[in-house]
Amino acid sequence: MKRLNQLAVYIILVFFIVLSLFVFVYHKEPKIIAPRSDTTQFTITPNDYSMNIVKDSSTPTGIKKVYFMTMDTINDRNESLSFFVVHEYTRVWIDGDLVFSEQPSAKMPQNYTLGCYWVRIPLVNRDSFKSIVIEEIPVYKSLQNQKLTFYVAGEDDFSNIILKENAPQVLLALSSIIIGLILLLITFIRYCLHRAKESSALLGIFAILIGIWKMGDTTFLPLVFNKSPRFISFMSLTVFYLSPSALMLYIKYEFKPRLEKYIDYGIFLSNAFILEVSLLQVLQIRDFREQLTMFHIVLAFDVIVVMVNIIDKYRSHKGDRAQNVMLLTFIICVCGVIMDIVMYYAFNHSVGVLYTLITFLIYIIVNAILSTFLLAHQARIDELTGLMNRSRCNDVVYNTPVVAGDAIMIFDLNDLKYTNDTLGHEAGNQMIKHFAHILSSQLPGMAFLGRYGGDEFLAMIRHCDEEQLHRIAENIAHEVKQYNQNAQFPISYATGYGLADKHTQALLDVFNCADHRMYENKKRIKEEDKK
């Protein structure tokens, strides 16, 4: 399954390149049928407009929408009548003269459009009080209820209006792309330092895909790249279809779920869907946009698989706060996707898929912060016991300001080398792990505990006194005795403690006191064993 998924990813990349070339080769731009010019150009405002739905069996959906409007007096400025078309054929007449036409060509089937594009009709002085008729032919039934929004403004004013309207979505999309690039850069740096983390790269790719998809979903990008509307629509849907595979691969490598095979099934299904829609697109049998419902079904399956794995992961890591935060933010992401899908089918739109983008940005940012935190944290963790390592212990001993009541306890396992030599290192490792567990269970919750050496442990306890230290030592001794009754590898250890008073100058003095007492205790144990 793993090899099949990798092969599918390579095939998808090839298809993406082929489709890109296909789109450019067969690119067809909207064009003005009758160029309009005049020595003086003016501003106009639509006085009013009406819209009629006309039944027409020759159209893909059986209807066409016809808008009627009349212009007032045109003032002296260079302006245009503009409106945004979403997967529809368009024709515009001014006073009976056809001035704009976007219709299917001989190479293009009726259910295949330029995508989403701007229609901009220059207005001149002689257009004052003339009637304008706009005919729209929806290609997909899901778009039948969409209505046009008309703008009348000069070039600069119009660009500013559209930028302001799209600013939230553009900023979110750019943020996602920038975050993705940063994650890829971090992964590259880690790779150079031989600390590569593949999941970070996958998360970065996913963030970039989501950002590109959202940027292509705005009305601003088709305005900036007005000569490539079909490519923008194609690009937006392609990266949208690719994103679930990247996300599921990330989940597989980041969370390492027990139900990994179902993640593989989801990745395989997503890749198979992309190959299918790509093939139908190249053969001009079915448009990308027509496959959206099928994609939602695939996405629903992926969401279910991911949620099952997330819940399973949560149950097995209830005490891991960082993991729980990451799981919670991912659940929020899933809720955002569900909200957008529900709104799409309930209202024929999804508010610019803002819910999905916002929740995924939250997830990406939180995950990036936690991943960085965990990486720094893991650099100070002892791999065998999960306790702090020697570096962190030294940091505590040498850099922690001391106050009266600070205590240090040192524990040293006896005969660990003998256990390793006679029973094997695995037996010694089991002894270390069990002893670390006993110490963790008997020390106060806020105490610091670390593995100071191969067989040595260090604990720092604040706000303590002699009586409390003796009680802790007795509890540990009792637990070790209970453990040894049925243990395959019995535990023997020496311990010592140091307690700071108001005259103590540094925590290192407390450590030296504890270390001295521990060696005295170890000496007594050896003498008793000889007897």
Short mmCIF file of C-alpha atoms in Angstrom, two decimals:
data_model
loop_
_atom_site.label_atom_id
_atom_site.label_comp_id
_atom_site.label_asym_id
_atom_site.label_seq_id
_atom_site.Cartn_x
_atom_site.Cartn_y
_atom_site.Cartn_z
CA MET A 1 0.00 0.00 0.00
CA LYS A 2 2.85 2.40 0.85
CA ARG A 3 4.51 1.86 -2.54
CA LEU A 4 1.19 2.28 -4.33
CA ASN A 5 0.60 5.61 -2.57
CA GLN A 6 4.09 6.84 -3.45
CA LEU A 7 3.60 5.77 -7.07
CA ALA A 8 0.24 7.56 -7.18
CA VAL A 9 1.85 10.78 -5.92
CA TYR A 10 4.43 10.67 -8.74
CA ILE A 11 1.73 9.97 -11.33
CA ILE A 12 -0.36 12.86 -10.01
CA LEU A 13 2.58 15.24 -10.37
CA VAL A 14 3.02 14.14 -13.98
CA PHE A 15 -0.71 14.63 -14.62
CA PHE A 16 -0.52 18.11 -13.08
CA ILE A 17 2.28 19.07 -15.48
CA VAL A 18 0.42 17.59 -18.45
CA LEU A 19 -2.79 19.38 -17.51
CA SER A 20 -0.95 22.68 -17.11
CA LEU A 21 0.43 22.35 -20.63
CA PHE A 22 -3.01 21.33 -21.89
CA VAL A 23 -4.63 24.41 -20.37
CA PHE A 24 -2.09 26.76 -21.90
CA VAL A 25 -2.21 25.14 -25.35
CA TYR A 26 -6.01 25.32 -25.54
CA HIS A 27 -6.25 28.63 -23.72
CA LYS A 28 -9.10 30.77 -24.96
CA GLU A 29 -9.49 34.34 -23.73
CA PRO A 30 -12.72 36.33 -23.52
CA LYS A 31 -12.56 39.11 -26.06
CA ILE A 32 -14.39 42.28 -26.91
CA ILE A 33 -16.32 41.74 -30.14
CA ALA A 34 -16.66 45.43 -31.02
CA PRO A 35 -13.81 47.65 -29.75
CA ARG A 36 -15.28 50.81 -28.23
CA SER A 37 -13.50 54.13 -28.27
CA ASP A 38 -14.44 57.78 -28.08
CA THR A 39 -12.62 61.06 -27.71
CA THR A 40 -14.30 61.50 -24.31
CA GLN A 41 -15.18 58.76 -21.81
CA PHE A 42 -17.47 59.17 -18.84
CA THR A 43 -18.52 57.59 -15.55
CA ILE A 44 -21.90 55.89 -15.50
CA THR A 45 -24.06 54.30 -12.84
CA PRO A 46 -26.70 51.66 -13.66
CA ASN A 47 -30.05 53.33 -13.05
CA ASP A 48 -31.73 50.02 -12.42
CA TYR A 49 -31.74 46.50 -13.76
CA SER A 50 -34.05 43.54 -13.95
CA MET A 51 -33.39 39.85 -14.47
CA ASN A 52 -35.52 37.24 -16.22
CA ILE A 53 -34.98 33.48 -16.30
CA VAL A 54 -35.70 32.09 -19.75
CA LYS A 55 -36.12 28.38 -20.48
CA ASP A 56 -33.85 27.16 -23.26
CA SER A 57 -33.41 23.45 -23.97
CA SER A 58 -30.23 24.11 -25.97
CA THR A 59 -28.30 25.25 -22.86
CA PRO A 60 -26.47 22.83 -20.51
CA THR A 61 -28.92 23.42 -17.63
CA GLY A 62 -32.04 24.21 -19.69
CA ILE A 63 -32.19 27.91 -18.73
CA LYS A 64 -30.48 31.22 -19.33
CA LYS A 65 -30.57 34.44 -17.31
CA VAL A 66 -31.10 37.77 -19.03
CA TYR A 67 -30.32 41.12 -17.34
CA PHE A 68 -31.70 44.48 -18.59
CA MET A 69 -30.41 47.91 -17.60
CA THR A 70 -30.26 51.47 -18.91
CA MET A 71 -27.41 53.93 -18.40
CA ASP A 72 -27.80 57.47 -17.13
CA THR A 73 -25.78 60.36 -18.45
CA ILE A 74 -22.13 59.38 -18.71
CA ASN A 75 -19.66 61.76 -17.08
CA ASP A 76 -16.15 62.54 -18.22
CA ARG A 77 -13.98 59.67 -16.89
CA ASN A 78 -12.42 56.46 -18.22
CA GLU A 79 -14.64 53.74 -16.74
CA SER A 80 -16.11 50.33 -17.48
CA LEU A 81 -19.07 48.19 -16.61
CA SER A 82 -17.66 45.13 -14.82
CA PHE A 83 -19.08 41.94 -13.37
CA PHE A 84 -17.67 38.57 -12.26
CA VAL A 85 -18.84 35.39 -14.01
CA VAL A 86 -18.64 31.96 -12.35
CA HIS A 87 -18.66 29.07 -14.86
CA GLU A 88 -21.15 30.67 -17.22
CA TYR A 89 -21.22 31.66 -20.87
CA THR A 90 -21.82 35.35 -21.37
CA ARG A 91 -22.93 37.76 -24.09
CA VAL A 92 -23.41 41.52 -23.77
CA TRP A 93 -25.33 43.87 -26.10
CA ILE A 94 -25.37 47.68 -25.96
CA ASP A 95 -28.29 49.16 -27.86
CA GLY A 96 -28.58 45.92 -29.87
CA ASP A 97 -24.86 45.75 -30.78
CA LEU A 98 -22.99 42.67 -29.53
CA VAL A 99 -19.93 43.96 -27.66
CA PHE A 100 -18.83 40.89 -25.68
CA SER A 101 -19.22 37.14 -26.22
CA GLU A 102 -17.88 34.13 -24.40
CA GLN A 103 -19.30 30.96 -25.96
CA PRO A 104 -18.05 27.36 -26.31
CA SER A 105 -15.67 26.78 -29.21
CA ALA A 106 -15.52 23.81 -31.56
CA LYS A 107 -12.70 22.33 -29.46
CA MET A 108 -14.57 22.83 -26.22
CA PRO A 109 -17.71 20.86 -25.19
CA GLN A 110 -20.66 22.81 -23.78
CA ASN A 111 -20.01 21.69 -20.22
CA TYR A 112 -16.48 23.11 -20.29
CA THR A 113 -15.93 26.79 -19.56
CA LEU A 114 -13.16 29.29 -19.09
CA GLY A 115 -13.75 29.03 -15.35
CA CYS A 116 -14.30 32.22 -13.36
CA TYR A 117 -13.52 35.48 -15.15
CA TRP A 118 -14.21 39.20 -15.19
CA VAL A 119 -16.26 40.82 -17.95
CA ARG A 120 -15.24 44.45 -18.41
CA ILE A 121 -17.07 46.61 -20.97
CA PRO A 122 -15.58 50.07 -21.68
CA LEU A 123 -18.28 52.77 -21.58
CA VAL A 124 -18.14 55.84 -23.79
CA ASN A 125 -20.06 59.07 -24.15
CA ARG A 126 -22.40 57.79 -26.82
CA ASP A 127 -23.64 55.02 -24.46
CA SER A 128 -25.66 57.55 -22.41
CA PHE A 129 -29.28 56.39 -21.98
CA LYS A 130 -28.69 53.27 -24.08
CA SER A 131 -30.01 49.86 -23.01
CA ILE A 132 -27.66 47.06 -22.00
CA VAL A 133 -28.65 43.40 -22.20
CA ILE A 134 -26.53 40.74 -20.51
CA GLU A 135 -27.19 37.06 -21.22
CA GLU A 136 -25.81 34.40 -18.89
CA ILE A 137 -25.93 30.65 -19.51
CA PRO A 138 -25.08 28.58 -16.39
CA VAL A 139 -23.03 25.47 -17.07
CA TYR A 140 -23.79 23.73 -13.76
CA LYS A 141 -27.14 23.44 -12.01
CA SER A 142 -25.56 24.31 -8.67
CA LEU A 143 -24.87 27.84 -10.05
CA GLN A 144 -28.35 28.59 -11.38
CA ASN A 145 -29.29 30.81 -8.43
CA GLN A 146 -26.18 32.97 -8.45
CA LYS A 147 -26.71 36.63 -9.36
CA LEU A 148 -24.32 39.13 -10.84
CA THR A 149 -22.92 42.12 -8.98
CA PHE A 150 -22.25 45.12 -11.24
CA TYR A 151 -19.45 47.65 -10.81
CA VAL A 152 -18.96 50.92 -12.66
CA ALA A 153 -15.59 52.55 -11.98
CA GLY A 154 -12.28 53.58 -13.49
CA GLU A 155 -9.33 51.18 -13.65
CA ASP A 156 -7.63 52.23 -10.41
CA ASP A 157 -10.84 52.72 -8.43
CA PHE A 158 -12.18 49.36 -9.53
CA SER A 159 -8.97 47.52 -8.58
CA ASN A 160 -9.04 49.15 -5.13
CA ILE A 161 -12.69 48.15 -4.63
CA ILE A 162 -12.04 44.48 -5.48
CA LEU A 163 -8.87 44.37 -3.38
CA LYS A 164 -10.75 45.70 -0.33
CA GLU A 165 -13.55 43.19 -0.82
CA ASN A 166 -11.06 40.32 -1.06
CA ALA A 167 -8.57 41.59 1.53
CA PRO A 168 -9.49 39.11 4.33
CA GLN A 169 -9.32 36.10 2.01
CA VAL A 170 -6.15 37.31 0.27
CA LEU A 171 -4.40 37.91 3.60
CA LEU A 172 -5.43 34.50 4.90
CA ALA A 173 -4.26 32.82 1.70
CA LEU A 174 -0.92 34.64 1.75
CA SER A 175 -0.48 33.77 5.44
CA SER A 176 -1.04 30.10 4.68
CA ILE A 177 1.47 30.16 1.80
CA ILE A 178 4.08 32.02 3.88
CA ILE A 179 3.65 29.64 6.82
CA GLY A 180 4.01 26.69 4.44
CA LEU A 181 7.23 28.12 2.97
CA ILE A 182 8.61 28.70 6.47
CA LEU A 183 7.85 25.08 7.43
CA LEU A 184 9.59 23.85 4.28
CA LEU A 185 12.61 26.06 5.07
CA ILE A 186 12.73 24.74 8.64
CA THR A 187 12.57 21.18 7.34
CA PHE A 188 15.40 21.88 4.90
CA ILE A 189 17.54 23.36 7.69
CA ARG A 190 16.83 20.35 9.92
CA TYR A 191 17.71 18.06 7.04
CA CYS A 192 21.05 19.82 6.64
CA LEU A 193 21.62 19.33 10.39
CA HIS A 194 20.57 15.67 10.09
CA ARG A 195 17.44 16.33 12.15
CA ALA A 196 14.92 16.07 9.34
CA LYS A 197 11.27 15.72 10.27
CA GLU A 198 9.28 14.64 7.23
CA SER A 199 5.94 15.56 8.76
CA SER A 200 6.91 19.26 8.92
CA ALA A 201 7.53 19.28 5.16
CA LEU A 202 4.15 17.61 4.53
CA LEU A 203 2.41 20.16 6.73
CA GLY A 204 4.19 22.93 4.82
CA ILE A 205 3.07 21.48 1.48
CA PHE A 206 -0.47 21.23 2.78
CA ALA A 207 -0.41 24.88 3.94
CA ILE A 208 0.86 26.03 0.53
CA LEU A 209 -1.81 24.01 -1.29
CA ILE A 210 -4.55 25.46 0.91
CA GLY A 211 -3.20 28.99 0.37
CA ILE A 212 -3.01 28.61 -3.43
CA TRP A 213 -6.51 27.14 -3.50
CA LYS A 214 -7.91 30.02 -1.46
CA MET A 215 -6.08 32.63 -3.53
CA GLY A 216 -7.50 31.14 -6.73
CA ASP A 217 -10.96 31.14 -5.15
CA THR A 218 -10.99 34.94 -4.80
CA THR A 219 -12.21 37.41 -7.42
CA PHE A 220 -8.98 39.38 -7.06
CA LEU A 221 -6.60 36.88 -8.68
CA PRO A 222 -8.66 36.58 -11.93
CA LEU A 223 -8.59 40.39 -12.10
CA VAL A 224 -4.79 40.49 -11.78
CA PHE A 225 -4.27 37.62 -14.25
CA ASN A 226 -7.25 38.41 -16.49
CA LYS A 227 -5.74 36.59 -19.47
CA SER A 228 -5.65 33.20 -17.72
CA PRO A 229 -9.05 32.66 -16.05
CA ARG A 230 -9.28 29.04 -17.06
CA PHE A 231 -5.83 28.20 -15.73
CA ILE A 232 -6.58 29.92 -12.40
CA SER A 233 -9.79 27.90 -11.95
CA PHE A 234 -7.98 24.72 -12.94
CA MET A 235 -5.07 25.45 -10.58
CA SER A 236 -7.37 26.25 -7.65
CA LEU A 237 -9.38 23.04 -7.96
CA THR A 238 -6.28 20.90 -8.61
CA VAL A 239 -4.47 21.96 -5.44
CA PHE A 240 -7.77 21.64 -3.55
CA TYR A 241 -8.07 18.03 -4.70
CA LEU A 242 -4.40 17.35 -3.85
CA SER A 243 -4.55 18.78 -0.30
CA PRO A 244 -6.22 15.81 1.52
CA SER A 245 -3.43 13.43 0.47
CA ALA A 246 -0.76 15.78 1.84
CA LEU A 247 -2.68 16.23 5.10
CA MET A 248 -3.26 12.50 5.61
CA LEU A 249 0.40 11.72 4.91
CA TYR A 250 1.26 14.35 7.54
CA ILE A 251 -1.08 12.71 10.07
CA LYS A 252 0.41 9.31 9.31
CA TYR A 253 3.99 10.42 9.94
CA GLU A 254 3.28 12.88 12.77
CA PHE A 255 0.85 10.88 14.91
CA LYS A 256 1.94 7.36 13.88
CA PRO A 257 -1.58 6.02 14.49
CA ARG A 258 -2.25 2.38 15.37
CA LEU A 259 -4.92 2.26 12.65
CA GLU A 260 -2.38 3.30 10.02
CA LYS A 261 -3.74 1.00 7.33
CA TYR A 262 -6.98 3.00 7.20
CA ILE A 263 -4.98 6.18 6.67
CA ASP A 264 -3.32 4.39 3.74
CA TYR A 265 -6.75 3.48 2.36
CA GLY A 266 -7.79 7.14 2.57
CA ILE A 267 -4.62 8.32 0.81
CA PHE A 268 -5.07 5.70 -1.89
CA LEU A 269 -8.73 6.71 -2.41
CA SER A 270 -7.79 10.41 -2.66
CA ASN A 271 -5.03 9.68 -5.16
CA ALA A 272 -7.29 7.43 -7.22
CA PHE A 273 -9.90 10.21 -7.34
CA ILE A 274 -7.33 12.75 -8.57
CA LEU A 275 -6.14 10.40 -11.30
CA GLU A 276 -9.73 9.80 -12.38
CA VAL A 277 -10.74 13.49 -12.57
CA SER A 278 -7.45 14.37 -14.27
CA LEU A 279 -8.01 11.74 -16.94
CA LEU A 280 -11.60 12.88 -17.55
CA GLN A 281 -10.37 16.49 -17.77
CA VAL A 282 -7.69 15.68 -20.35
CA LEU A 283 -10.15 13.66 -22.43
CA GLN A 284 -12.72 16.50 -22.09
CA ILE A 285 -15.33 14.03 -20.86
CA ARG A 286 -16.07 15.72 -17.55
CA ASP A 287 -14.94 19.06 -16.16
CA PHE A 288 -13.01 19.41 -12.87
CA ARG A 289 -15.82 21.48 -11.40
CA GLU A 290 -18.35 18.72 -12.05
CA GLN A 291 -16.37 16.34 -9.83
CA LEU A 292 -16.78 18.49 -6.70
CA THR A 293 -19.60 16.37 -5.24
CA MET A 294 -17.54 13.20 -5.68
CA PHE A 295 -14.61 14.96 -4.03
CA HIS A 296 -16.79 15.83 -1.04
CA ILE A 297 -17.66 12.13 -0.69
CA VAL A 298 -13.97 11.20 -0.76
CA LEU A 299 -13.26 14.02 1.69
CA ALA A 300 -16.01 12.76 4.03
CA PHE A 301 -14.40 9.31 4.02
CA ASP A 302 -11.00 10.87 4.78
CA VAL A 303 -12.49 12.92 7.62
CA ILE A 304 -14.06 9.82 9.19
CA VAL A 305 -10.79 7.88 8.94
CA VAL A 306 -8.83 10.76 10.44
CA MET A 307 -11.31 11.29 13.27
CA VAL A 308 -11.24 7.58 14.20
CA ASN A 309 -7.44 7.73 14.38
CA ILE A 310 -7.48 11.01 16.30
CA ILE A 311 -9.89 9.60 18.91
CA ASP A 312 -7.78 6.44 19.21
CA LYS A 313 -4.65 8.56 19.63
CA TYR A 314 -6.32 10.69 22.29
CA ARG A 315 -7.34 7.63 24.32
CA SER A 316 -3.78 6.33 24.34
CA HIS A 317 -2.22 9.75 25.21
CA LYS A 318 -4.63 11.24 27.73
CA GLY A 319 -1.80 12.61 29.86
CA ASP A 320 0.13 14.23 27.00
CA ARG A 321 -1.01 17.86 26.99
CA ALA A 322 0.85 18.84 23.81
CA GLN A 323 -0.65 15.92 21.90
CA ASN A 324 -4.10 16.73 23.25
CA VAL A 325 -3.85 20.37 22.12
CA MET A 326 -2.81 19.24 18.64
CA LEU A 327 -5.71 16.77 18.52
CA LEU A 328 -8.16 19.45 19.68
CA THR A 329 -7.05 21.94 17.02
CA PHE A 330 -7.36 19.25 14.36
CA ILE A 331 -10.92 18.52 15.47
CA ILE A 332 -11.62 22.25 15.08
CA CYS A 333 -10.27 22.01 11.52
CA VAL A 334 -12.61 19.14 10.74
CA CYS A 335 -15.53 21.20 12.07
CA GLY A 336 -14.53 24.04 9.72
CA VAL A 337 -14.53 21.68 6.72
CA ILE A 338 -17.92 20.26 7.70
CA MET A 339 -19.40 23.77 8.09
CA ASP A 340 -18.23 24.80 4.62
CA ILE A 341 -19.55 21.63 2.98
CA VAL A 342 -22.93 21.99 4.71
CA MET A 343 -23.18 25.65 3.66
CA TYR A 344 -22.19 24.77 0.11
CA TYR A 345 -25.07 22.33 -0.28
CA ALA A 346 -27.56 24.28 1.84
CA PHE A 347 -26.97 27.75 0.33
CA ASN A 348 -24.98 27.05 -2.88
CA HIS A 349 -21.99 28.89 -1.44
CA SER A 350 -19.58 28.51 1.46
CA VAL A 351 -18.70 32.10 2.42
CA GLY A 352 -15.53 31.86 0.38
CA VAL A 353 -14.56 28.69 2.32
CA LEU A 354 -13.31 30.97 5.09
CA TYR A 355 -14.19 28.52 7.86
CA THR A 356 -11.92 25.86 6.43
CA LEU A 357 -9.03 28.25 5.83
CA ILE A 358 -9.26 29.95 9.24
CA THR A 359 -9.44 26.67 11.17
CA PHE A 360 -6.58 25.13 9.19
CA LEU A 361 -4.45 28.21 9.78
CA ILE A 362 -5.14 27.88 13.50
CA TYR A 363 -4.09 24.25 13.32
CA ILE A 364 -0.95 24.96 11.29
CA ILE A 365 0.18 27.79 13.58
CA VAL A 366 -0.52 25.87 16.82
CA ASN A 367 1.13 22.76 15.42
CA ALA A 368 4.19 24.66 14.23
CA ILE A 369 4.60 26.25 17.69
CA LEU A 370 4.08 22.96 19.50
CA SER A 371 6.41 21.09 17.12
CA THR A 372 9.15 23.66 17.78
CA PHE A 373 8.48 23.44 21.53
CA LEU A 374 8.49 19.63 21.49
CA LEU A 375 11.71 19.56 19.47
CA ALA A 376 13.43 21.79 22.03
CA HIS A 377 11.85 19.78 24.84
CA GLN A 378 12.93 16.44 23.38
CA ALA A 379 16.54 17.67 23.20
CA ARG A 380 16.50 17.57 27.01
CA ILE A 381 14.63 14.29 27.45
CA ASP A 382 16.21 10.96 28.33
CA GLU A 383 14.95 8.56 25.66
CA LEU A 384 14.81 5.45 27.89
CA THR A 385 12.93 6.85 30.90
CA GLY A 386 11.21 9.94 29.53
CA LEU A 387 12.76 11.97 32.37
CA MET A 388 14.96 15.04 31.96
CA ASN A 389 18.50 14.20 30.83
CA ARG A 390 21.91 15.05 32.34
CA SER A 391 22.12 18.36 30.47
CA ARG A 392 18.87 19.55 32.02
CA CYS A 393 19.91 18.26 35.47
CA ASN A 394 23.15 20.27 35.29
CA ASP A 395 21.16 23.32 34.20
CA VAL A 396 18.99 22.99 37.32
CA VAL A 397 21.92 22.43 39.68
CA TYR A 398 24.13 25.25 38.35
CA ASN A 399 21.61 27.87 37.26
CA THR A 400 18.69 27.69 39.71
CA PRO A 401 18.71 30.38 42.44
CA VAL A 402 18.58 28.68 45.84
CA VAL A 403 16.16 29.56 48.66
CA ALA A 404 15.65 28.04 52.09
CA GLY A 405 13.61 24.83 51.79
CA ASP A 406 15.08 23.73 48.46
CA ALA A 407 16.07 20.07 48.61
CA ILE A 408 17.95 17.70 46.33
CA MET A 409 17.71 13.92 46.47
CA ILE A 410 20.14 11.69 44.58
CA PHE A 411 19.47 8.01 43.85
CA ASP A 412 22.00 5.51 42.53
CA LEU A 413 21.16 1.97 41.41
CA ASN A 414 23.43 -0.69 42.88
CA ASP A 415 25.08 -3.37 40.74
CA LEU A 416 23.64 -2.13 37.43
CA LYS A 417 26.88 -3.05 35.61
CA TYR A 418 26.68 -6.57 37.07
CA THR A 419 23.08 -6.89 35.83
CA ASN A 420 24.07 -5.72 32.34
CA ASP A 421 27.05 -8.10 32.21
CA THR A 422 25.22 -11.20 33.47
CA LEU A 423 21.60 -10.74 32.34
CA GLY A 424 22.05 -8.36 29.40
CA HIS A 425 21.46 -4.69 28.77
CA GLU A 426 17.73 -5.20 28.26
CA ALA A 427 17.46 -6.42 31.87
CA GLY A 428 19.38 -3.34 33.01
CA ASN A 429 17.14 -1.08 30.95
CA GLN A 430 14.03 -2.62 32.49
CA MET A 431 15.44 -2.03 35.97
CA ILE A 432 16.16 1.64 35.13
CA LYS A 433 12.68 2.17 33.67
CA HIS A 434 10.88 0.59 36.64
CA PHE A 435 12.92 2.55 39.14
CA ALA A 436 12.24 5.79 37.23
CA HIS A 437 8.52 4.98 37.36
CA ILE A 438 8.64 4.42 41.12
CA LEU A 439 10.46 7.72 41.69
CA SER A 440 7.97 9.60 39.50
CA SER A 441 5.02 8.15 41.41
CA GLN A 442 6.36 8.95 44.90
CA LEU A 443 7.86 12.41 44.42
CA PRO A 444 5.64 15.52 44.81
CA GLY A 445 3.88 16.56 41.60
CA MET A 446 5.88 19.79 41.17
CA ALA A 447 9.27 18.16 41.85
CA PHE A 448 11.96 18.08 39.18
CA LEU A 449 13.21 14.59 38.32
CA GLY A 450 15.96 13.69 35.88
CA ARG A 451 18.32 10.88 34.94
CA TYR A 452 21.70 12.30 35.93
CA GLY A 453 23.76 9.39 34.64
CA GLY A 454 23.50 5.80 33.51
CA ASP A 455 22.36 4.57 36.93
CA GLU A 456 21.92 7.86 38.80
CA PHE A 457 18.81 10.01 39.28
CA LEU A 458 18.40 13.53 40.64
CA ALA A 459 15.29 15.13 42.17
CA MET A 460 14.83 18.74 43.23
CA ILE A 461 11.99 19.52 45.64
CA ARG A 462 11.03 23.05 46.69
CA HIS A 463 9.46 24.18 49.98
CA CYS A 464 10.56 21.05 51.82
CA ASP A 465 11.83 20.08 55.31
CA GLU A 466 13.65 17.14 56.93
CA GLU A 467 10.43 15.38 57.91
CA GLN A 468 9.03 15.51 54.37
CA LEU A 469 12.29 14.23 52.89
CA HIS A 470 12.34 11.26 55.27
CA ARG A 471 8.71 10.48 54.42
CA ILE A 472 9.45 10.59 50.68
CA ALA A 473 12.48 8.31 51.17
CA GLU A 474 10.37 5.83 53.20
CA ASN A 475 7.62 5.78 50.55
CA ILE A 476 10.14 5.08 47.80
CA ALA A 477 11.76 2.30 49.87
CA HIS A 478 8.33 0.75 50.50
CA GLU A 479 7.43 0.81 46.78
CA VAL A 480 10.77 -0.75 45.82
CA LYS A 481 10.24 -3.49 48.41
CA GLN A 482 6.76 -4.19 47.03
CA TYR A 483 8.13 -4.28 43.49
CA ASN A 484 10.97 -6.66 44.39
CA GLN A 485 8.59 -9.29 45.76
CA ASN A 486 7.58 -10.35 42.23
CA ALA A 487 10.33 -8.72 40.15
CA GLN A 488 12.44 -10.69 37.72
CA PHE A 489 15.23 -8.14 38.22
CA PRO A 490 15.13 -6.82 41.86
CA ILE A 491 16.11 -3.20 42.46
CA SER A 492 18.76 -2.09 44.94
CA TYR A 493 19.71 1.56 45.32
CA ALA A 494 21.51 4.11 47.46
CA THR A 495 20.19 7.57 48.25
CA GLY A 496 21.19 10.83 49.83
CA TYR A 497 19.67 14.24 50.30
CA GLY A 498 20.64 17.85 50.89
CA LEU A 499 18.46 20.66 52.24
CA ALA A 500 19.09 24.39 51.84
CA ASP A 501 18.79 26.76 54.80
CA LYS A 502 18.99 30.55 54.95
CA HIS A 503 22.80 30.40 54.90
CA THR A 504 23.11 28.27 51.74
CA GLN A 505 24.81 30.20 48.95
CA ALA A 506 24.10 28.00 45.91
CA LEU A 507 22.09 24.94 44.93
CA LEU A 508 25.39 23.27 44.01
CA ASP A 509 26.19 23.14 47.76
CA VAL A 510 22.93 21.28 48.37
CA PHE A 511 23.78 18.90 45.50
CA ASN A 512 27.25 18.20 46.93
CA CYS A 513 25.72 17.44 50.32
CA ALA A 514 23.21 15.02 48.77
CA ASP A 515 25.95 13.40 46.66
CA HIS A 516 28.17 12.88 49.73
CA ARG A 517 25.33 11.28 51.72
CA MET A 518 24.44 9.04 48.78
CA TYR A 519 27.99 7.66 48.59
CA GLU A 520 27.99 7.15 52.36
CA ASN A 521 24.73 5.19 52.01
CA LYS A 522 26.16 3.12 49.13
CA LYS A 523 29.25 2.33 51.24
CA ARG A 524 27.08 1.10 54.12
CA ILE A 525 25.02 -1.10 51.78
CA LYS A 526 28.16 -2.75 50.40
CA GLU A 527 29.52 -3.36 53.92
CA GLU A 528 26.21 -4.95 54.95
CA ASP A 529 26.25 -7.16 51.86
CA LYS A 530 29.73 -8.43 52.80
CA LYS A 531 28.47 -9.50 56.21
#
